[in-house]
Amino acid sequence: MRDVLEASSLTGARVLAGDTGLDRVVQRLNVMEVPDILPWVKPHELLLTTGYPLRHYPSSLVDLVRDLDERGLAALAVKPHRYLDGLPADVLAEADRRGFPIIEVTAEIGFDDILNDVLSALLHRQASVLARSDEVHRALVGVVLEGGDLSDLAAELTRIFGGPVVVTTPDGRVIAGADALPDLQSTGCFDPTGRFRVDEEPTGVRPHSGGFHTTVPVVAGRIDHGRIVAFSASPLDAADVYSLERAATVAALAVTKQLAIDAVEGKYRADFLRDLLTGRVEDVPTAVAHARTLGWDVERPLVAVVAELDPAHETGTVPELRPVQERFATAWQSVVRWRDARAPVVNFNQEVVVLLGLPGPHASADMIERAVNDLVRQVVGDGGGGRRSFSLGISRPALTAQELPRAYEQARKAVRIGRRLHGDGARASFDRLGVHRLLSLIPDTSELRGFVEEVLGELAADTPENADLRRTLAVLLETNCTVAEAARRLHFHYNTLRYRITKLEKLVGPFTDDAALRLDLALALRVLEIRGL
């Protein structure tokens, strides 16, 4: 609107109110000839009026300003004094409050002059936008046809727009233009892991500390492939934004091309690693040498990590997300690559398998869990969009390639047992499964239920009182029936706990004197921890 006021036909025009909205975009013009104009107005319109339709209802101007603003109009231009003596103060106050510009046009200027002048400027601007975007489009298509990837596209866009440009995944991971990240962290657009805050950064032009950034989606075939984010010292104009949207189309072409290549290579790599991890490879040294040609080092201490998405119904949006499992695998590949570039990361349809290098053959379980938890934190990020909960299992260290099948099976078992014990989002280490490893080998859940009911009797019933008593029993067993220690842990008075012990022994038997019964009770309580039993 600020540019429109510079047109020669609007010489002498005054901004009566709403001057904070002069940056509103004008895309069309309209003339108000009837009082009920609202059904015929459109967003980004400059509405012209002599006030004739409102001459009998000047009080309705406040409602008109409100309705025009809510419909997204750019401004209202009024030619007063012929039909309206002036605009009431409450109308101007409402316009100021909303930042909705009201312009006073001089009586000598005809609306046809304004229409002709402004429409000519709009058409000229649109022609410039198309020419600029076409130039950008040809340059980027040339990059792709010459074999360039997303990094090359980001570099070309940086040259064209004069500021850093990054390309991200749908959940904000930077996949091109990452060299600029150290300088962009101060903008507040990225989380501490370097991920663009997709949830907090909708598409369009937005300010940040020290400048502006423009975000456009990368979409192909109704599938969301990520974002292009351009940073600049001043807001990009309409021509630049349109050019950036055209660039997103070219980026989508590069993404789909790379996805097709990755799919073929990924299947080949996954098939090879699956054979190695399932023990189908007879000549392990040859397989190790072949893994080296793929950039993997499996001849060192490794730990197997298996990550599985938790069951859920994917609602989907428009544009739709890429297949969930595919995005999940890409996230792990991106994160692990920075920590251990020689670590295999493959997608096995229902699970992602990582063979993570260890600092040495004697790495402790705590060291391993800390390293894996750090990866999990980066995969999850700070809650950006497009991610789903997952469960994870960690094996014991495999010191040689021959031990990898055993480690893989341990990690898979840890995922399965961890989810049964703790539900979705479980993190389980094979070394810490304890007796649950043995319990998981019993396929007949009815047999386990029968054992629990036989040992616990009435205490097995699922009631709040029984749950409280089972908690007391568990603490007593953990403290080897030391009443003073158990009372301290449970925050009970000594006599209160003695009373509870008497009650428990009436339900399950004299466990304080019977070691075999204590073992059965401990096992029954462990079985009850298995979810869905």
mmCIF file with all atom_site columns, N, CA, C and O in Angstrom, residues 162-201:
data_model
loop_
_atom_site.group_PDB
_atom_site.id
_atom_site.type_symbol
_atom_site.label_atom_id
_atom_site.label_alt_id
_atom_site.label_comp_id
_atom_site.label_asym_id
_atom_site.label_entity_id
_atom_site.label_seq_id
_atom_site.pdbx_PDB_ins_code
_atom_site.Cartn_x
_atom_site.Cartn_y
_atom_site.Cartn_z
_atom_site.occupancy
_atom_site.B_iso_or_equiv
_atom_site.pdbx_formal_charge
_atom_site.auth_seq_id
_atom_site.auth_comp_id
_atom_site.auth_asym_id
_atom_site.auth_atom_id
_atom_site.pdbx_PDB_model_num
ATOM 1   N N  . GLY A 1 162 ? 21.588 -13.400 -2.469 1.00 0.00 ? 162 GLY A N  1
ATOM 2   C CA . GLY A 1 162 ? 22.556 -12.617 -1.718 1.00 0.00 ? 162 GLY A CA 1
ATOM 3   C C  . GLY A 1 162 ? 22.585 -12.880 -0.230 1.00 0.00 ? 162 GLY A C  1
ATOM 4   O O  . GLY A 1 162 ? 23.172 -12.105 0.526  1.00 0.00 ? 162 GLY A O  1
ATOM 5   N N  . GLY A 1 163 ? 21.946 -13.951 0.228  1.00 0.00 ? 163 GLY A N  1
ATOM 6   C CA . GLY A 1 163 ? 21.936 -14.307 1.642  1.00 0.00 ? 163 GLY A CA 1
ATOM 7   C C  . GLY A 1 163 ? 21.926 -15.811 1.795  1.00 0.00 ? 163 GLY A C  1
ATOM 8   O O  . GLY A 1 163 ? 21.639 -16.549 0.835  1.00 0.00 ? 163 GLY A O  1
ATOM 9   N N  . PRO A 1 164 ? 22.215 -16.334 2.983  1.00 0.00 ? 164 PRO A N  1
ATOM 10  C CA . PRO A 1 164 ? 22.257 -17.795 3.186  1.00 0.00 ? 164 PRO A CA 1
ATOM 11  C C  . PRO A 1 164 ? 20.918 -18.453 2.869  1.00 0.00 ? 164 PRO A C  1
ATOM 12  O O  . PRO A 1 164 ? 19.854 -17.918 3.197  1.00 0.00 ? 164 PRO A O  1
ATOM 13  N N  . VAL A 1 165 ? 20.979 -19.604 2.230  1.00 0.00 ? 165 VAL A N  1
ATOM 14  C CA . VAL A 1 165 ? 19.780 -20.399 1.917  1.00 0.00 ? 165 VAL A CA 1
ATOM 15  C C  . VAL A 1 165 ? 20.043 -21.827 2.363  1.00 0.00 ? 165 VAL A C  1
ATOM 16  O O  . VAL A 1 165 ? 21.098 -22.394 2.043  1.00 0.00 ? 165 VAL A O  1
ATOM 17  N N  . VAL A 1 166 ? 19.103 -22.405 3.125  1.00 0.00 ? 166 VAL A N  1
ATOM 18  C CA . VAL A 1 166 ? 19.236 -23.788 3.564  1.00 0.00 ? 166 VAL A CA 1
ATOM 19  C C  . VAL A 1 166 ? 18.015 -24.576 3.103  1.00 0.00 ? 166 VAL A C  1
ATOM 20  O O  . VAL A 1 166 ? 16.925 -24.024 2.908  1.00 0.00 ? 166 VAL A O  1
ATOM 21  N N  . VAL A 1 167 ? 18.221 -25.873 2.923  1.00 0.00 ? 167 VAL A N  1
ATOM 22  C CA . VAL A 1 167 ? 17.131 -26.800 2.583  1.00 0.00 ? 167 VAL A CA 1
ATOM 23  C C  . VAL A 1 167 ? 17.022 -27.792 3.732  1.00 0.00 ? 167 VAL A C  1
ATOM 24  O O  . VAL A 1 167 ? 18.039 -28.324 4.187  1.00 0.00 ? 167 VAL A O  1
ATOM 25  N N  . THR A 1 168 ? 15.795 -28.023 4.206  1.00 0.00 ? 168 THR A N  1
ATOM 26  C CA . THR A 1 168 ? 15.601 -28.906 5.351  1.00 0.00 ? 168 THR A CA 1
ATOM 27  C C  . THR A 1 168 ? 14.633 -30.033 5.008  1.00 0.00 ? 168 THR A C  1
ATOM 28  O O  . THR A 1 168 ? 13.919 -29.976 4.006  1.00 0.00 ? 168 THR A O  1
ATOM 29  N N  . THR A 1 169 ? 14.608 -31.046 5.865  1.00 0.00 ? 169 THR A N  1
ATOM 30  C CA . THR A 1 169 ? 13.618 -32.113 5.788  1.00 0.00 ? 169 THR A CA 1
ATOM 31  C C  . THR A 1 169 ? 12.302 -31.601 6.365  1.00 0.00 ? 169 THR A C  1
ATOM 32  O O  . THR A 1 169 ? 12.255 -30.511 6.944  1.00 0.00 ? 169 THR A O  1
ATOM 33  N N  . PRO A 1 170 ? 11.191 -32.374 6.258  1.00 0.00 ? 170 PRO A N  1
ATOM 34  C CA . PRO A 1 170 ? 9.918  -31.910 6.830  1.00 0.00 ? 170 PRO A CA 1
ATOM 35  C C  . PRO A 1 170 ? 9.981  -31.642 8.327  1.00 0.00 ? 170 PRO A C  1
ATOM 36  O O  . PRO A 1 170 ? 9.206  -30.840 8.843  1.00 0.00 ? 170 PRO A O  1
ATOM 37  N N  . ASP A 1 171 ? 10.890 -32.315 9.052  1.00 0.00 ? 171 ASP A N  1
ATOM 38  C CA . ASP A 1 171 ? 10.982 -32.060 10.492 1.00 0.00 ? 171 ASP A CA 1
ATOM 39  C C  . ASP A 1 171 ? 12.155 -31.161 10.848 1.00 0.00 ? 171 ASP A C  1
ATOM 40  O O  . ASP A 1 171 ? 12.538 -31.073 12.011 1.00 0.00 ? 171 ASP A O  1
ATOM 41  N N  . GLY A 1 172 ? 12.736 -30.474 9.852  1.00 0.00 ? 172 GLY A N  1
ATOM 42  C CA . GLY A 1 172 ? 13.678 -29.405 10.148 1.00 0.00 ? 172 GLY A CA 1
ATOM 43  C C  . GLY A 1 172 ? 15.147 -29.725 10.078 1.00 0.00 ? 172 GLY A C  1
ATOM 44  O O  . GLY A 1 172 ? 15.975 -28.846 10.341 1.00 0.00 ? 172 GLY A O  1
ATOM 45  N N  . ARG A 1 173 ? 15.543 -30.959 9.722  1.00 0.00 ? 173 ARG A N  1
ATOM 46  C CA . ARG A 1 173 ? 16.973 -31.260 9.632  1.00 0.00 ? 173 ARG A CA 1
ATOM 47  C C  . ARG A 1 173 ? 17.549 -30.607 8.377  1.00 0.00 ? 173 ARG A C  1
ATOM 48  O O  . ARG A 1 173 ? 17.015 -30.773 7.283  1.00 0.00 ? 173 ARG A O  1
ATOM 49  N N  . VAL A 1 174 ? 18.647 -29.914 8.535  1.00 0.00 ? 174 VAL A N  1
ATOM 50  C CA . VAL A 1 174 ? 19.272 -29.216 7.406  1.00 0.00 ? 174 VAL A CA 1
ATOM 51  C C  . VAL A 1 174 ? 20.023 -30.226 6.551  1.00 0.00 ? 174 VAL A C  1
ATOM 52  O O  . VAL A 1 174 ? 20.924 -30.912 7.029  1.00 0.00 ? 174 VAL A O  1
ATOM 53  N N  . ILE A 1 175 ? 19.634 -30.323 5.275  1.00 0.00 ? 175 ILE A N  1
ATOM 54  C CA . ILE A 1 175 ? 20.272 -31.289 4.375  1.00 0.00 ? 175 ILE A CA 1
ATOM 55  C C  . ILE A 1 175 ? 21.067 -30.596 3.271  1.00 0.00 ? 175 ILE A C  1
ATOM 56  O O  . ILE A 1 175 ? 21.731 -31.261 2.472  1.00 0.00 ? 175 ILE A O  1
ATOM 57  N N  . ALA A 1 176 ? 21.004 -29.273 3.202  1.00 0.00 ? 176 ALA A N  1
ATOM 58  C CA . ALA A 1 176 ? 21.809 -28.518 2.241  1.00 0.00 ? 176 ALA A CA 1
ATOM 59  C C  . ALA A 1 176 ? 21.992 -27.108 2.792  1.00 0.00 ? 176 ALA A C  1
ATOM 60  O O  . ALA A 1 176 ? 21.078 -26.533 3.390  1.00 0.00 ? 176 ALA A O  1
ATOM 61  N N  . GLY A 1 177 ? 23.192 -26.565 2.587  1.00 0.00 ? 177 GLY A N  1
ATOM 62  C CA . GLY A 1 177 ? 23.485 -25.229 3.100  1.00 0.00 ? 177 GLY A CA 1
ATOM 63  C C  . GLY A 1 177 ? 23.888 -25.219 4.558  1.00 0.00 ? 177 GLY A C  1
ATOM 64  O O  . GLY A 1 177 ? 23.838 -24.170 5.216  1.00 0.00 ? 177 GLY A O  1
ATOM 65  N N  . ALA A 1 178 ? 24.299 -26.378 5.089  1.00 0.00 ? 178 ALA A N  1
ATOM 66  C CA . ALA A 1 178 ? 24.629 -26.475 6.519  1.00 0.00 ? 178 ALA A CA 1
ATOM 67  C C  . ALA A 1 178 ? 25.847 -25.643 6.897  1.00 0.00 ? 178 ALA A C  1
ATOM 68  O O  . ALA A 1 178 ? 26.033 -25.325 8.078  1.00 0.00 ? 178 ALA A O  1
ATOM 69  N N  . ASP A 1 179 ? 26.684 -25.265 5.923  1.00 0.00 ? 179 ASP A N  1
ATOM 70  C CA . ASP A 1 179 ? 27.867 -24.464 6.237  1.00 0.00 ? 179 ASP A CA 1
ATOM 71  C C  . ASP A 1 179 ? 27.494 -23.126 6.858  1.00 0.00 ? 179 ASP A C  1
ATOM 72  O O  . ASP A 1 179 ? 28.293 -22.523 7.595  1.00 0.00 ? 179 ASP A O  1
ATOM 73  N N  . ALA A 1 180 ? 26.279 -22.662 6.575  1.00 0.00 ? 180 ALA A N  1
ATOM 74  C CA . ALA A 1 180 ? 25.857 -21.357 7.096  1.00 0.00 ? 180 ALA A CA 1
ATOM 75  C C  . ALA A 1 180 ? 25.282 -21.439 8.509  1.00 0.00 ? 180 ALA A C  1
ATOM 76  O O  . ALA A 1 180 ? 25.005 -20.403 9.118  1.00 0.00 ? 180 ALA A O  1
ATOM 77  N N  . LEU A 1 181 ? 25.094 -22.668 9.036  1.00 0.00 ? 181 LEU A N  1
ATOM 78  C CA . LEU A 1 181 ? 24.423 -22.827 10.330 1.00 0.00 ? 181 LEU A CA 1
ATOM 79  C C  . LEU A 1 181 ? 25.091 -22.066 11.474 1.00 0.00 ? 181 LEU A C  1
ATOM 80  O O  . LEU A 1 181 ? 24.391 -21.444 12.286 1.00 0.00 ? 181 LEU A O  1
ATOM 81  N N  . PRO A 1 182 ? 26.424 -22.086 11.614 1.00 0.00 ? 182 PRO A N  1
ATOM 82  C CA . PRO A 1 182 ? 27.027 -21.345 12.735 1.00 0.00 ? 182 PRO A CA 1
ATOM 83  C C  . PRO A 1 182 ? 26.627 -19.868 12.756 1.00 0.00 ? 182 PRO A C  1
ATOM 84  O O  . PRO A 1 182 ? 26.412 -19.289 13.821 1.00 0.00 ? 182 PRO A O  1
ATOM 85  N N  . ASP A 1 183 ? 26.523 -19.250 11.580 1.00 0.00 ? 183 ASP A N  1
ATOM 86  C CA . ASP A 1 183 ? 26.150 -17.838 11.513 1.00 0.00 ? 183 ASP A CA 1
ATOM 87  C C  . ASP A 1 183 ? 24.660 -17.620 11.709 1.00 0.00 ? 183 ASP A C  1
ATOM 88  O O  . ASP A 1 183 ? 24.227 -16.505 12.019 1.00 0.00 ? 183 ASP A O  1
ATOM 89  N N  . LEU A 1 184 ? 23.843 -18.683 11.519 1.00 0.00 ? 184 LEU A N  1
ATOM 90  C CA . LEU A 1 184 ? 22.384 -18.528 11.598 1.00 0.00 ? 184 LEU A CA 1
ATOM 91  C C  . LEU A 1 184 ? 21.818 -18.898 12.957 1.00 0.00 ? 184 LEU A C  1
ATOM 92  O O  . LEU A 1 184 ? 20.636 -18.672 13.207 1.00 0.00 ? 184 LEU A O  1
ATOM 93  N N  . GLN A 1 185 ? 22.625 -19.479 13.851 1.00 0.00 ? 185 GLN A N  1
ATOM 94  C CA . GLN A 1 185 ? 22.112 -19.891 15.155 1.00 0.00 ? 185 GLN A CA 1
ATOM 95  C C  . GLN A 1 185 ? 21.563 -18.707 15.941 1.00 0.00 ? 185 GLN A C  1
ATOM 96  O O  . GLN A 1 185 ? 20.620 -18.840 16.726 1.00 0.00 ? 185 GLN A O  1
ATOM 97  N N  . SER A 1 186 ? 22.144 -17.520 15.732 1.00 0.00 ? 186 SER A N  1
ATOM 98  C CA . SER A 1 186 ? 21.700 -16.345 16.492 1.00 0.00 ? 186 SER A CA 1
ATOM 99  C C  . SER A 1 186 ? 20.324 -15.856 16.054 1.00 0.00 ? 186 SER A C  1
ATOM 100 O O  . SER A 1 186 ? 19.739 -15.003 16.722 1.00 0.00 ? 186 SER A O  1
ATOM 101 N N  . THR A 1 187 ? 19.795 -16.383 14.942 1.00 0.00 ? 187 THR A N  1
ATOM 102 C CA . THR A 1 187 ? 18.480 -15.930 14.480 1.00 0.00 ? 187 THR A CA 1
ATOM 103 C C  . THR A 1 187 ? 17.344 -16.477 15.334 1.00 0.00 ? 187 THR A C  1
ATOM 104 O O  . THR A 1 187 ? 16.223 -15.971 15.270 1.00 0.00 ? 187 THR A O  1
ATOM 105 N N  . GLY A 1 188 ? 17.619 -17.561 16.109 1.00 0.00 ? 188 GLY A N  1
ATOM 106 C CA . GLY A 1 188 ? 16.569 -18.170 16.910 1.00 0.00 ? 188 GLY A CA 1
ATOM 107 C C  . GLY A 1 188 ? 15.666 -19.096 16.129 1.00 0.00 ? 188 GLY A C  1
ATOM 108 O O  . GLY A 1 188 ? 14.671 -19.600 16.663 1.00 0.00 ? 188 GLY A O  1
ATOM 109 N N  . CYS A 1 189 ? 15.997 -19.348 14.858 1.00 0.00 ? 189 CYS A N  1
ATOM 110 C CA . CYS A 1 189 ? 15.168 -20.207 14.009 1.00 0.00 ? 189 CYS A CA 1
ATOM 111 C C  . CYS A 1 189 ? 15.544 -21.683 14.131 1.00 0.00 ? 189 CYS A C  1
ATOM 112 O O  . CYS A 1 189 ? 14.844 -22.539 13.575 1.00 0.00 ? 189 CYS A O  1
ATOM 113 N N  . PHE A 1 190 ? 16.659 -21.981 14.821 1.00 0.00 ? 190 PHE A N  1
ATOM 114 C CA . PHE A 1 190 ? 17.149 -23.349 14.914 1.00 0.00 ? 190 PHE A CA 1
ATOM 115 C C  . PHE A 1 190 ? 17.254 -23.752 16.386 1.00 0.00 ? 190 PHE A C  1
ATOM 116 O O  . PHE A 1 190 ? 17.561 -22.925 17.248 1.00 0.00 ? 190 PHE A O  1
ATOM 117 N N  . ASP A 1 191 ? 17.003 -25.057 16.650 1.00 0.00 ? 191 ASP A N  1
ATOM 118 C CA . ASP A 1 191 ? 17.148 -25.543 18.016 1.00 0.00 ? 191 ASP A CA 1
ATOM 119 C C  . ASP A 1 191 ? 18.630 -25.853 18.284 1.00 0.00 ? 191 ASP A C  1
ATOM 120 O O  . ASP A 1 191 ? 19.460 -25.756 17.371 1.00 0.00 ? 191 ASP A O  1
ATOM 121 N N  . PRO A 1 192 ? 18.991 -26.212 19.515 1.00 0.00 ? 192 PRO A N  1
ATOM 122 C CA . PRO A 1 192 ? 20.416 -26.455 19.823 1.00 0.00 ? 192 PRO A CA 1
ATOM 123 C C  . PRO A 1 192 ? 21.052 -27.560 18.999 1.00 0.00 ? 192 PRO A C  1
ATOM 124 O O  . PRO A 1 192 ? 22.275 -27.594 18.849 1.00 0.00 ? 192 PRO A O  1
ATOM 125 N N  . THR A 1 193 ? 20.253 -28.496 18.459 1.00 0.00 ? 193 THR A N  1
ATOM 126 C CA . THR A 1 193 ? 20.818 -29.567 17.635 1.00 0.00 ? 193 THR A CA 1
ATOM 127 C C  . THR A 1 193 ? 21.030 -29.129 16.187 1.00 0.00 ? 193 THR A C  1
ATOM 128 O O  . THR A 1 193 ? 21.494 -29.913 15.366 1.00 0.00 ? 193 THR A O  1
ATOM 129 N N  . GLY A 1 194 ? 20.676 -27.864 15.852 1.00 0.00 ? 194 GLY A N  1
ATOM 130 C CA . GLY A 1 194 ? 20.833 -27.383 14.487 1.00 0.00 ? 194 GLY A CA 1
ATOM 131 C C  . GLY A 1 194 ? 19.641 -27.657 13.602 1.00 0.00 ? 194 GLY A C  1
ATOM 132 O O  . GLY A 1 194 ? 19.729 -27.522 12.383 1.00 0.00 ? 194 GLY A O  1
ATOM 133 N N  . ARG A 1 195 ? 18.520 -28.019 14.202 1.00 0.00 ? 195 ARG A N  1
ATOM 134 C CA . ARG A 1 195 ? 17.313 -28.315 13.419 1.00 0.00 ? 195 ARG A CA 1
ATOM 135 C C  . ARG A 1 195 ? 16.434 -27.071 13.299 1.00 0.00 ? 195 ARG A C  1
ATOM 136 O O  . ARG A 1 195 ? 16.209 -26.359 14.278 1.00 0.00 ? 195 ARG A O  1
ATOM 137 N N  . PHE A 1 196 ? 15.950 -26.785 12.097 1.00 0.00 ? 196 PHE A N  1
ATOM 138 C CA . PHE A 1 196 ? 15.059 -25.645 11.874 1.00 0.00 ? 196 PHE A CA 1
ATOM 139 C C  . PHE A 1 196 ? 13.740 -25.901 12.596 1.00 0.00 ? 196 PHE A C  1
ATOM 140 O O  . PHE A 1 196 ? 13.173 -26.990 12.518 1.00 0.00 ? 196 PHE A O  1
ATOM 141 N N  . ARG A 1 197 ? 13.228 -24.895 13.311 1.00 0.00 ? 197 ARG A N  1
ATOM 142 C CA . ARG A 1 197 ? 12.015 -25.056 14.111 1.00 0.00 ? 197 ARG A CA 1
ATOM 143 C C  . ARG A 1 197 ? 10.786 -24.974 13.209 1.00 0.00 ? 197 ARG A C  1
ATOM 144 O O  . ARG A 1 197 ? 10.126 -23.935 13.108 1.00 0.00 ? 197 ARG A O  1
ATOM 145 N N  . VAL A 1 198 ? 10.462 -26.080 12.550 1.00 0.00 ? 198 VAL A N  1
ATOM 146 C CA . VAL A 1 198 ? 9.379  -26.097 11.568 1.00 0.00 ? 198 VAL A CA 1
ATOM 147 C C  . VAL A 1 198 ? 8.047  -25.719 12.204 1.00 0.00 ? 198 VAL A C  1
ATOM 148 O O  . VAL A 1 198 ? 7.263  -24.952 11.632 1.00 0.00 ? 198 VAL A O  1
ATOM 149 N N  . ASP A 1 199 ? 7.760  -26.250 13.393 1.00 0.00 ? 199 ASP A N  1
ATOM 150 C CA . ASP A 1 199 ? 6.479  -25.982 14.034 1.00 0.00 ? 199 ASP A CA 1
ATOM 151 C C  . ASP A 1 199 ? 6.278  -24.505 14.338 1.00 0.00 ? 199 ASP A C  1
ATOM 152 O O  . ASP A 1 199 ? 5.147  -24.010 14.327 1.00 0.00 ? 199 ASP A O  1
ATOM 153 N N  . GLU A 1 200 ? 7.352  -23.807 14.632 1.00 0.00 ? 200 GLU A N  1
ATOM 154 C CA . GLU A 1 200 ? 7.248  -22.403 15.028 1.00 0.00 ? 200 GLU A CA 1
ATOM 155 C C  . GLU A 1 200 ? 7.487  -21.457 13.865 1.00 0.00 ? 200 GLU A C  1
ATOM 156 O O  . GLU A 1 200 ? 7.424  -20.234 14.042 1.00 0.00 ? 200 GLU A O  1
ATOM 157 N N  . GLU A 1 201 ? 7.779  -21.987 12.680 1.00 0.00 ? 201 GLU A N  1
ATOM 158 C CA . GLU A 1 201 ? 8.105  -21.143 11.539 1.00 0.00 ? 201 GLU A CA 1
ATOM 159 C C  . GLU A 1 201 ? 7.204  -21.483 10.351 1.00 0.00 ? 201 GLU A C  1
ATOM 160 O O  . GLU A 1 201 ? 7.560  -22.270 9.486  1.00 0.00 ? 201 GLU A O  1
#
